[in-house]
CSV table of C-alpha atoms and ligand atoms in Angstrom, one decimal:
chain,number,residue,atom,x,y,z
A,1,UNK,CA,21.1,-14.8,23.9
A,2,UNK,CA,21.9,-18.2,22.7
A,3,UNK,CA,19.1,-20.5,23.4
A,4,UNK,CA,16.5,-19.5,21.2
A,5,UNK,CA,12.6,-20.5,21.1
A,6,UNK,CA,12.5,-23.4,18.7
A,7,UNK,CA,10.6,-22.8,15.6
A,8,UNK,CA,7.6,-24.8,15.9
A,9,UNK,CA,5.3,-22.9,18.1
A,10,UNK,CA,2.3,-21.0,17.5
A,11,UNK,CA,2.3,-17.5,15.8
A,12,UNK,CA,0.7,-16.4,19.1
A,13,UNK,CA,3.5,-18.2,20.9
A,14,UNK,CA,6.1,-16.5,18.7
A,15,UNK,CA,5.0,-12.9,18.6
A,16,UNK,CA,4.6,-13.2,22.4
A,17,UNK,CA,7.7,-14.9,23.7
A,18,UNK,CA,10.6,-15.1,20.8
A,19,UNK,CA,13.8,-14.2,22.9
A,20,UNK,CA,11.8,-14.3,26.3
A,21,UNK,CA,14.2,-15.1,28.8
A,22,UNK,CA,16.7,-15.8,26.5
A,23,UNK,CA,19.6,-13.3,28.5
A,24,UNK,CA,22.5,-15.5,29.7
A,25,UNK,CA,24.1,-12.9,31.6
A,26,UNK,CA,21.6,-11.8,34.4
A,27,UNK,CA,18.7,-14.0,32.8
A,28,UNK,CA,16.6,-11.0,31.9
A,29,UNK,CA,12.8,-11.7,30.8
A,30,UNK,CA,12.2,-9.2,28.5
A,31,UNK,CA,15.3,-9.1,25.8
A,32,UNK,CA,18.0,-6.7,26.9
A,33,UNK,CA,18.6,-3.8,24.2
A,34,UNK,CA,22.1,-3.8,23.3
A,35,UNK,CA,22.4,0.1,22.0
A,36,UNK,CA,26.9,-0.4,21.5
A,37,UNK,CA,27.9,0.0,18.5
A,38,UNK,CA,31.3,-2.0,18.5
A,39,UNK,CA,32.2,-5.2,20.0
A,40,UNK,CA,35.2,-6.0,21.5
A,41,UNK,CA,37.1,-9.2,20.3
A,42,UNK,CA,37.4,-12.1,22.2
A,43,UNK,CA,41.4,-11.9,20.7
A,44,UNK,CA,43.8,-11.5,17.6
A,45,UNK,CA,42.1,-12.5,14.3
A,46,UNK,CA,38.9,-13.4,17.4
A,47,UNK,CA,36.1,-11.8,16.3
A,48,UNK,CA,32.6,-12.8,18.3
A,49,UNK,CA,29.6,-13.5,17.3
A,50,UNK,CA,28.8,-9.6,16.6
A,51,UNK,CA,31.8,-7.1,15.9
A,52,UNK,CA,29.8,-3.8,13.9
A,53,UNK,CA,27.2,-2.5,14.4
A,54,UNK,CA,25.9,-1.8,10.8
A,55,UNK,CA,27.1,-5.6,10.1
A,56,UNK,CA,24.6,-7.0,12.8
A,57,UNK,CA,23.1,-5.8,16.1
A,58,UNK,CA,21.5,-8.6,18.1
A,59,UNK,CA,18.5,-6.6,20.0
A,60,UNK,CA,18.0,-5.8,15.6
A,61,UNK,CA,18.7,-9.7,15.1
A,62,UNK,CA,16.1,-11.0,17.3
A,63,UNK,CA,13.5,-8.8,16.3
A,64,UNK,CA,14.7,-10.1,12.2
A,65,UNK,CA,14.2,-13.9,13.5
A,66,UNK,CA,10.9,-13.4,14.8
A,67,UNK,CA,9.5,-11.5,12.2
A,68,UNK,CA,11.1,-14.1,9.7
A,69,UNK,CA,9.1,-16.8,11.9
A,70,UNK,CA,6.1,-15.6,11.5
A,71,UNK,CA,5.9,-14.9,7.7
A,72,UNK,CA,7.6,-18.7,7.8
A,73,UNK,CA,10.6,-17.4,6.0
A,74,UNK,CA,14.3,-18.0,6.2
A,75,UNK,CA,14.7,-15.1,7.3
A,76,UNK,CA,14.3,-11.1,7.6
A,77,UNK,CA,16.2,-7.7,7.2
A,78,UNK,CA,15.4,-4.6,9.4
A,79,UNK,CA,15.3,-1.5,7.6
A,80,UNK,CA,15.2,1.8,9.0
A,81,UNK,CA,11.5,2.8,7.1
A,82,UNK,CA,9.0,0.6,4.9
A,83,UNK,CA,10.8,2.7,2.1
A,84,UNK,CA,14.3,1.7,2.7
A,85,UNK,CA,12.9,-1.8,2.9
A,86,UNK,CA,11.4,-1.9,-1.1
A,87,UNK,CA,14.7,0.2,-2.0
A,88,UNK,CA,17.0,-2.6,-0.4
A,89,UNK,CA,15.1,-5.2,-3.0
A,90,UNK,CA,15.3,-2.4,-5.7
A,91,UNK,CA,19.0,-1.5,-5.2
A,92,UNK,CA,20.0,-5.2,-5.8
A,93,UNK,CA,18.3,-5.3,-9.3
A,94,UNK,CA,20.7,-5.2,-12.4
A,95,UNK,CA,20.8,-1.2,-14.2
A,96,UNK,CA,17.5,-1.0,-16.6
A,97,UNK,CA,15.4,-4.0,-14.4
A,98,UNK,CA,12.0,-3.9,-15.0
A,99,UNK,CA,9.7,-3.5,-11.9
A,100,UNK,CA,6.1,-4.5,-12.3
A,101,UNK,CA,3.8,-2.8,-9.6
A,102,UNK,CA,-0.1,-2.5,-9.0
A,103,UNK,CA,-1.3,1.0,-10.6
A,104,UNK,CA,-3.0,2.0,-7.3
A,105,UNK,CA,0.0,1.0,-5.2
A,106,UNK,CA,0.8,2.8,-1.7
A,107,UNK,CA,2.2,6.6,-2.7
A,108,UNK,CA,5.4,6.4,-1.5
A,109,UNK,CA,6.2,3.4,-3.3
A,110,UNK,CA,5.1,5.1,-6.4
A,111,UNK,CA,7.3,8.0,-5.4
A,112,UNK,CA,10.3,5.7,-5.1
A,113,UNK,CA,9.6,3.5,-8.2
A,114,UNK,CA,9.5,7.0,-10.6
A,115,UNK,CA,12.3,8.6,-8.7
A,116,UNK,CA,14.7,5.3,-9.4
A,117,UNK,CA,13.2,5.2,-12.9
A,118,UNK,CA,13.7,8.8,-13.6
A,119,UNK,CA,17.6,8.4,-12.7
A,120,UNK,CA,17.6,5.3,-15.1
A,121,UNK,CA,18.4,2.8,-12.6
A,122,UNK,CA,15.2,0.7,-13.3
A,123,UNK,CA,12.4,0.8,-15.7
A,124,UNK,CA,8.8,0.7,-14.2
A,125,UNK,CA,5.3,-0.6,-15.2
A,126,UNK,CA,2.0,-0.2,-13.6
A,127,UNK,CA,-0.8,-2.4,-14.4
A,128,UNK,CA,-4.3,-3.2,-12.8
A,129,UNK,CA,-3.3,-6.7,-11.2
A,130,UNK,CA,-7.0,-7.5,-10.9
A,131,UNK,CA,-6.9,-7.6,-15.0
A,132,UNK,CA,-5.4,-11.3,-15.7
A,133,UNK,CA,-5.1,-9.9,-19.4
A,134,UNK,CA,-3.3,-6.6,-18.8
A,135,UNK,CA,-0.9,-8.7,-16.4
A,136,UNK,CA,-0.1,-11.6,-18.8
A,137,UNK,CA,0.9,-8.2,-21.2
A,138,UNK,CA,3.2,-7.1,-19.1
A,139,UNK,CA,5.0,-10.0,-18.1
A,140,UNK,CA,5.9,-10.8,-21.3
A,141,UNK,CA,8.5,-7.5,-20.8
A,142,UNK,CA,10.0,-9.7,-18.6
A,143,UNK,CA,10.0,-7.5,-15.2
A,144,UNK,CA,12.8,-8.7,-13.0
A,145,UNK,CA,10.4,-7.8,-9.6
A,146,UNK,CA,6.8,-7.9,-9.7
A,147,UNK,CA,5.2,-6.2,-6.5
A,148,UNK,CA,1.9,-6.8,-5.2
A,149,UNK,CA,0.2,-5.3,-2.5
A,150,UNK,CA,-3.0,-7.0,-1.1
A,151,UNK,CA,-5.3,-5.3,0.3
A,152,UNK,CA,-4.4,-2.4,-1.2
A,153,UNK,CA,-4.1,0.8,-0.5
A,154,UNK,CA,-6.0,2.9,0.2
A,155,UNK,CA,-9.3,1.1,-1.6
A,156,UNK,CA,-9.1,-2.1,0.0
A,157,UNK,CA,-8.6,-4.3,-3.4
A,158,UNK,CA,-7.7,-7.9,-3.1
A,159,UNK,CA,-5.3,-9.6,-5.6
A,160,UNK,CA,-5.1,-13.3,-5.9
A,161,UNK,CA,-0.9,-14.0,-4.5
A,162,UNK,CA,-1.1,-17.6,-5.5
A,163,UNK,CA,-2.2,-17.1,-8.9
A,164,UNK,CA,0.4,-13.5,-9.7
A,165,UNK,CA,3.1,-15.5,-8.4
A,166,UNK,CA,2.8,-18.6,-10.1
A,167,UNK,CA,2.2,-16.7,-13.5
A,168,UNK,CA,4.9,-14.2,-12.3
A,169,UNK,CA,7.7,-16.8,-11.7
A,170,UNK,CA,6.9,-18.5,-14.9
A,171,UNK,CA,8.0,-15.5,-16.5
A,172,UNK,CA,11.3,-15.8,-14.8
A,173,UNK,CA,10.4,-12.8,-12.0
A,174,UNK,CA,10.7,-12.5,-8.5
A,175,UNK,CA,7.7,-11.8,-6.5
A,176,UNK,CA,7.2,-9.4,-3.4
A,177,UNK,CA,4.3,-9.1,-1.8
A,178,UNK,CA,3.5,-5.6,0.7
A,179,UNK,CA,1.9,-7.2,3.6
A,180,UNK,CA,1.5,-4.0,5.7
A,181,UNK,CA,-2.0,-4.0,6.1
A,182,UNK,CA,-2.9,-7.6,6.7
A,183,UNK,CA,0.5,-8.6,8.8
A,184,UNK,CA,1.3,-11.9,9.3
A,185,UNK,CA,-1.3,-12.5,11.9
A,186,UNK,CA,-3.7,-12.5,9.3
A,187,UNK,CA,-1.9,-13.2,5.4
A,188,UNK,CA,1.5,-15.0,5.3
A,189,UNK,CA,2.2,-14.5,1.2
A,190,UNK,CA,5.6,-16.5,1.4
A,191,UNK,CA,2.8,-19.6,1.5
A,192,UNK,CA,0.8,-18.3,-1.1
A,193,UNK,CA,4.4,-18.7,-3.8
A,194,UNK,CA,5.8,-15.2,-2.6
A,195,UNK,CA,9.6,-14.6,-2.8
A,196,UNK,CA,9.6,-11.8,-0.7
A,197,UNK,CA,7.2,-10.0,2.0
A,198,UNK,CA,8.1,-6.0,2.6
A,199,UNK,CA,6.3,-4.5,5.5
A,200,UNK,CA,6.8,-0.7,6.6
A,201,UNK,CA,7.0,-2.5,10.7
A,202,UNK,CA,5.9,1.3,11.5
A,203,UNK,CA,2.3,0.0,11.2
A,204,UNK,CA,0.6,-3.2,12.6
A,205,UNK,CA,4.0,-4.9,13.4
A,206,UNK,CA,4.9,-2.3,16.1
A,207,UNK,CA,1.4,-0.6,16.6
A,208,UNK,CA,2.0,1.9,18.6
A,209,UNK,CA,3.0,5.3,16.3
A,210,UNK,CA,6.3,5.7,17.5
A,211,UNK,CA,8.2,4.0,15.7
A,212,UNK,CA,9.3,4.7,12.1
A,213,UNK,CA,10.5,1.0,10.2
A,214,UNK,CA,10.6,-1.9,7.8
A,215,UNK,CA,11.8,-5.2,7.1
A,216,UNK,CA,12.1,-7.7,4.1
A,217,UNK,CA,11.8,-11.2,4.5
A,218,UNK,CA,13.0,-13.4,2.0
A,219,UNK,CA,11.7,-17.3,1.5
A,220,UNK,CA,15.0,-18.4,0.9
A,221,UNK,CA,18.2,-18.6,3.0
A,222,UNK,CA,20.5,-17.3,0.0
A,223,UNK,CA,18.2,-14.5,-0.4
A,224,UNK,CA,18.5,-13.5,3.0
A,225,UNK,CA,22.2,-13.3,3.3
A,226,UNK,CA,22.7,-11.3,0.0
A,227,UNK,CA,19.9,-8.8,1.7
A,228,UNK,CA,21.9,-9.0,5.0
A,229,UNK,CA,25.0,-8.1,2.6
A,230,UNK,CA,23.2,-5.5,1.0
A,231,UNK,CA,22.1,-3.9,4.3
A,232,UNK,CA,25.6,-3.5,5.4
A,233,UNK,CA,26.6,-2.0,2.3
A,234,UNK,CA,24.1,0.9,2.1
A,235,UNK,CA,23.7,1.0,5.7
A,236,UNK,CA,20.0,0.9,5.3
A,237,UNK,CA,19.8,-1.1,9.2
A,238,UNK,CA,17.2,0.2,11.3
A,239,UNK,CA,18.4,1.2,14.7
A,240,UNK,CA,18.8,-0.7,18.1
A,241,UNK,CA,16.0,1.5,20.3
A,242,UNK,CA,13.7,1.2,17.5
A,243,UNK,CA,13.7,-2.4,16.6
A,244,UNK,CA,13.3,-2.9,21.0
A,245,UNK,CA,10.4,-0.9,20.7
A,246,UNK,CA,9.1,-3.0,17.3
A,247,UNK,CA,9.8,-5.8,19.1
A,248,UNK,CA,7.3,-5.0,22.4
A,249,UNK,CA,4.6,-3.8,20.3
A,250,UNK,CA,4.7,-7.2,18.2
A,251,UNK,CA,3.9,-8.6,21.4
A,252,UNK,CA,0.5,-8.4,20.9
A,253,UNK,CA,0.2,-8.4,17.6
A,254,UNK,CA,-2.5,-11.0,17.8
A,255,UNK,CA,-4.5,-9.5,20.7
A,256,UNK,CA,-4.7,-5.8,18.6
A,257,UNK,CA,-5.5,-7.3,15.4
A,258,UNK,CA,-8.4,-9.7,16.2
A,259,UNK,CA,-10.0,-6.3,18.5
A,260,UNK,CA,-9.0,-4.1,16.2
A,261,UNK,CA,-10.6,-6.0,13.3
A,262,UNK,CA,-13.9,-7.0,15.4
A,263,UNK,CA,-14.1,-2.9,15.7
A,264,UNK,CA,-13.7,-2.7,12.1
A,265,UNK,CA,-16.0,-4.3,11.5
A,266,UNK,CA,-18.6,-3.4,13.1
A,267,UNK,CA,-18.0,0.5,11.9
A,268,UNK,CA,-17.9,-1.0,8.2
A,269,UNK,CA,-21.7,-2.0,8.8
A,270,UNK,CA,-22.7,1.2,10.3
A,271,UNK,CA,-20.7,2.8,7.7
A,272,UNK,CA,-22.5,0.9,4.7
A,273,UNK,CA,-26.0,2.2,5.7
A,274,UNK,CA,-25.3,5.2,6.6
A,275,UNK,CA,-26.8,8.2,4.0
A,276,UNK,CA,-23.9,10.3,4.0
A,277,UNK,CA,-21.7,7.4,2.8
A,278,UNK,CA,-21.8,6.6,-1.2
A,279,UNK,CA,-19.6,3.4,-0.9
A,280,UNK,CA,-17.5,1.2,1.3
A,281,UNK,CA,-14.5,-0.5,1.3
A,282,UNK,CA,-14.1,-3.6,3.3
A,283,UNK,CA,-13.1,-7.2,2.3
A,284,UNK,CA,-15.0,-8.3,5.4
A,285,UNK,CA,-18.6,-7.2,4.1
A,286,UNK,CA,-19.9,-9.9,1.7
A,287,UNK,CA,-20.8,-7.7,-1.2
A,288,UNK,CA,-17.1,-6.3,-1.4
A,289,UNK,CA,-16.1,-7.5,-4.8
A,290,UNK,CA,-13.3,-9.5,-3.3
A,291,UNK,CA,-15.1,-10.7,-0.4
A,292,UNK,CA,-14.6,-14.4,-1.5
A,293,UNK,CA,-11.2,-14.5,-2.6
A,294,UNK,CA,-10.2,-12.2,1.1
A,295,UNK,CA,-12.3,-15.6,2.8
A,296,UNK,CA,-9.8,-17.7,1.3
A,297,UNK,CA,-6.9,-15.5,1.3
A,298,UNK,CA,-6.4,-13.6,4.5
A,299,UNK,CA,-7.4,-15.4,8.1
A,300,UNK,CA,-9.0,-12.2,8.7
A,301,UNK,CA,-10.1,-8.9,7.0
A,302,UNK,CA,-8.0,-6.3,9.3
A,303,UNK,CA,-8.6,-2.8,10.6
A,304,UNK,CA,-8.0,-0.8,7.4
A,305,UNK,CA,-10.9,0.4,5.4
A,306,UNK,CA,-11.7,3.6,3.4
A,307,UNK,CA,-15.2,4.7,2.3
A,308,UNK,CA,-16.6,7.3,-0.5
A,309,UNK,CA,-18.4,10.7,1.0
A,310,UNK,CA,-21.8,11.4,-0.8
A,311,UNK,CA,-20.9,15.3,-1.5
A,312,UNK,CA,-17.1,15.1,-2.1
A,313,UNK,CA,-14.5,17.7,-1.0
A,314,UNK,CA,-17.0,19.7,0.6
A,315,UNK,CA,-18.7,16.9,2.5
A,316,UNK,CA,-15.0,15.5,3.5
A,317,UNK,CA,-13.9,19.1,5.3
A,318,UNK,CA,-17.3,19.0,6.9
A,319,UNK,CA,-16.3,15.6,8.4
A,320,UNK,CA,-13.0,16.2,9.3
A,321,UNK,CA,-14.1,18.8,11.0
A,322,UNK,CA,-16.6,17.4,12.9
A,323,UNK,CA,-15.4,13.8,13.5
A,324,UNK,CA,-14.5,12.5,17.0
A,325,UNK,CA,-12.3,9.6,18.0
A,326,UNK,CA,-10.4,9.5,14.8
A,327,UNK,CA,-7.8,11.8,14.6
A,328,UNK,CA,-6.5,13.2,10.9
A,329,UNK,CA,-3.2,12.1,10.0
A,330,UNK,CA,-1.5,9.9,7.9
A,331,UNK,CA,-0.1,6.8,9.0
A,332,UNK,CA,-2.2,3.4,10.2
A,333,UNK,CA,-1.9,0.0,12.4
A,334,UNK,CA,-1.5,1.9,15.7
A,335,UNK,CA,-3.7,1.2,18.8
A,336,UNK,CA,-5.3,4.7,18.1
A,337,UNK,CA,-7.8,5.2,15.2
A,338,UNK,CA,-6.9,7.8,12.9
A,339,UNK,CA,-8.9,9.3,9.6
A,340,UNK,CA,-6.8,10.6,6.4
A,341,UNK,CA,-7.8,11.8,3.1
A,342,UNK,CA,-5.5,10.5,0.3
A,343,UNK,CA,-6.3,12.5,-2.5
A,344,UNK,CA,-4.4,15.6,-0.3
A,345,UNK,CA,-2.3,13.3,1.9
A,346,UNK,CA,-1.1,9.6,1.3
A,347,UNK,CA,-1.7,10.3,-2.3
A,348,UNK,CA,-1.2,13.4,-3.1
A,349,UNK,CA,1.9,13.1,-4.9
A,350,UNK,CA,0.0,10.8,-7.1
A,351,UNK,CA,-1.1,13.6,-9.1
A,352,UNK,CA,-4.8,13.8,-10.0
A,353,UNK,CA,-4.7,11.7,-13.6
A,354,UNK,CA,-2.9,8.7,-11.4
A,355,UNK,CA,-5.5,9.0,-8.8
A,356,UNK,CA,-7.9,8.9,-11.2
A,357,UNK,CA,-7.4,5.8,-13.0
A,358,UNK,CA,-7.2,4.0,-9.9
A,359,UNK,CA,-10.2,4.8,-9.1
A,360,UNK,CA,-8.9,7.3,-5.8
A,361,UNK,CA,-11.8,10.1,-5.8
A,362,UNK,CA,-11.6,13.5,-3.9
A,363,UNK,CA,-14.5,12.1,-1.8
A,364,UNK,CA,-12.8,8.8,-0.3
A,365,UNK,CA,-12.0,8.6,3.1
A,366,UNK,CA,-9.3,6.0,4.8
A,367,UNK,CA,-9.2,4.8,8.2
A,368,UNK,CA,-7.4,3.0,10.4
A,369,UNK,CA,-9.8,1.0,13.0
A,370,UNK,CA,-7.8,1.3,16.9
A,371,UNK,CA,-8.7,-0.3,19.8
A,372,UNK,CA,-11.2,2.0,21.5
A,373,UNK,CA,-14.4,1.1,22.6
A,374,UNK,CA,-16.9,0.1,19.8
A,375,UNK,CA,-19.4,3.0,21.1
A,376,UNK,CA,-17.0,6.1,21.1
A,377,UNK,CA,-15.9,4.9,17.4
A,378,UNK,CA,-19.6,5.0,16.3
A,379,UNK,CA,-20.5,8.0,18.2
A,380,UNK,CA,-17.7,10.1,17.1
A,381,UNK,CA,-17.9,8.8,13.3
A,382,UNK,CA,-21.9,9.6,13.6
A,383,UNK,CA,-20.4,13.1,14.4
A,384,UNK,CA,-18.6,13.5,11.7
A,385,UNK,CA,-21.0,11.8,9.2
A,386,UNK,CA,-24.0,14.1,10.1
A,387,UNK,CA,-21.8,17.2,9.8
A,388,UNK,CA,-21.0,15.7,6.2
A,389,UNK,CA,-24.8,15.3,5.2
A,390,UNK,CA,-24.7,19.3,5.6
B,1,PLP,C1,3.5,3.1,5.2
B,1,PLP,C2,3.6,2.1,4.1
B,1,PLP,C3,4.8,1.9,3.4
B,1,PLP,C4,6.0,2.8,3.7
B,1,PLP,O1,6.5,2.5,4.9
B,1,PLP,P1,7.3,3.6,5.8
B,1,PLP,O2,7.7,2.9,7.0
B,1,PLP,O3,6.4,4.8,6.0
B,1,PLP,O4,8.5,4.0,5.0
B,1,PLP,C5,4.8,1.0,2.4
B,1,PLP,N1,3.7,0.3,2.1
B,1,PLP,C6,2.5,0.4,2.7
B,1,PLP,C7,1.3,-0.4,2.3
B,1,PLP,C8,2.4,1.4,3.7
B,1,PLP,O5,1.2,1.6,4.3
């Protein structure tokens, strides 16, 4: 696998072919997985290019460059969960570090922020990172990481990277931004003044639900070898078979987003007039709050949306119950649409005063928009919604 795909293709080019035909030894097509875990040496004091595993894999490699390519970084680290990925940045922060996150960040990043915290290995702050003032506040307690995660999740708000990174680096931190939802194919934050982008790959990058994985790419080249160094220290490497499958489902990464998205869409319109539904949330309608800054943000608004049942917990059984097409789990990104309920799921470890003051009612709904046909969605959300009117 030496000759590589040179750098200056298309996104579409690069998620579709990186490492095509790229196999030396029998000229495979589609990259070859290399599951060993050792490497012999070519001699003595000869290592090769690879000689561990944990130190470097090249199916794991490949899948690192391409995913580096397109967020236009330096380049990436593959971590074994979206989890391991923030915890790789957050181990390599000096005792008592201050972490800055958004107060209605993903739950599990939450979880992990107030576990480190609660060992004393970091301090944490949450602030609203839609409120200039509250933000300014904060950064003048000098945070050593802020984190931002746009659209977020699960209500959809839009931050402004450009403007939290610039402020943020003036106050001497690094920035990282959570570009799960959007993926590359539609916001690339290392343009936008980013230091960092974390993704849990489990979602959009792979697609497909079977896959459990993240990766951190860094804008720098120093930034990715310490992270590379950091990996093989803690052993927080994703493995071989997954990163192959990563790999194929970021294949079409393009194609499922822009369908995915066009679905979205449409449901997000139904959704909005509909008399069971109180509220929507969904960058791509024009009268979502951050409608404007998404236009000039994101290339696109994605397949992620969550929406408020008229009728609360009640009303939300009723439609789970009844809803077709959209199957309750947690989770999102795949090629299958799925329903979940975050105040007893994604969020539930929240707490209800957290979920609260984010604004994360009993009544909101979240889903993840698949690639089914448009009229199934519809009929089988018109299922659900009718059963939630009572
Ligand atoms: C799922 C998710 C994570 C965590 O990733 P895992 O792969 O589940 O560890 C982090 N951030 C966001 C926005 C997510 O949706």
């Amino acid at each position: 696998m030496s000759e590589r795909r040179p750098a200056e293709f298309h996104p579409e080019t690069i998620a579709a072919a990186y490492g095509v035909a790229s196999d030396t030894a029998f000229g495979a097509v589609a990259p070859p997985l290399y599951l060993s875990s050792t490497y012999e040496f070519a001699g003595f004091e000869e290592p090769r290019t690879y000689d561990y595993g944990r130190v470097g894999n090249p199916t794991r490699d490949l899948l690192a460059e391409a995913i580096a390519k397109l967020e236009g970084g330096a380049g990436a680290v593959v971590t074994p969960s979206g989890m391991a990925a923030l915890d790789l940045l957050i181990g390599r922060l000096a005792v008592g570090s201050l972490v800055l996150a958004p107060h209605d960040c993903y739950g599990g990043t939450m979880r992990l922020l107030n576990a480190r915290a609660q060992l004393g290995q970091i301090r944490r702050a949450l602030v609203d990172q839609s409120d200039m003032e509250a933000f300014e506040a904060q950064l003048r307690d000098h945070p050593a990481l802020v984190l931002i995660e746009t659209p977020s999740n699960p209500l959809l708000r839009v931050v402004d990277i450009a403007m939290l990174s610039a402020r943020a680096r003036n106050a001497g931190a690094r920035v990282v931004v959570d570009n799960t939802f959007l993926s590359p194919a539609r916001q690339q934050p290392l343009s936008l003044g980013a230091d960092y982008v974390l993704h849990s790959t489990t979602k959009f990058l792979n697609g497909h639900s079977d896959v459990i994985a993240g990766a951190v790419i860094a804008a720098e080249a120093q930034e990715v070898k310490a992270l590379k160094q950091w990996a093989n220290v803690t052993g927080a490497i994703a493995a071989p078979f997954d990163c192959w499958l990563t790999l194929r489902g970021l294949r079409t990464l393009f194609a499922r987003m822009a369908a995915q998205e066009r679905n979205a869409m449409l449901i997000a319109e139904r959704l909005r007039i509909h008399p069971a539904v109180a509220r929507v949330h969904y960058p791509g309608l024009v009268d979502h709050p951050d409608h404007v800054l998404a236009c000039r943000q994101q290339s696109g608004f994605g397949a992620m949306m969550s929406f408020e049942l008229v009728g609360d917990v009640p009303a939300v059984k009723r439609f789970v119950r009844a809803v077709r097409g959209f199957t309750l789990a947690e989770s999102l990104g795949g090629v299958e649409s799925l329903v979940a309920h975050p105040a007893t799921m994604t969020h539930a470890d929240m707490g209800p005063e957290a979920r609260a003051n984010a604004g994360i009612c009993d009544g909101l709904l979240r889903l993840s928009v698949g690639l089914e046909h448009i009229d199934d969605l519809v009929a089988g959300l018109e299922a659900g919604l009718q059963a939630a009117e009572g």
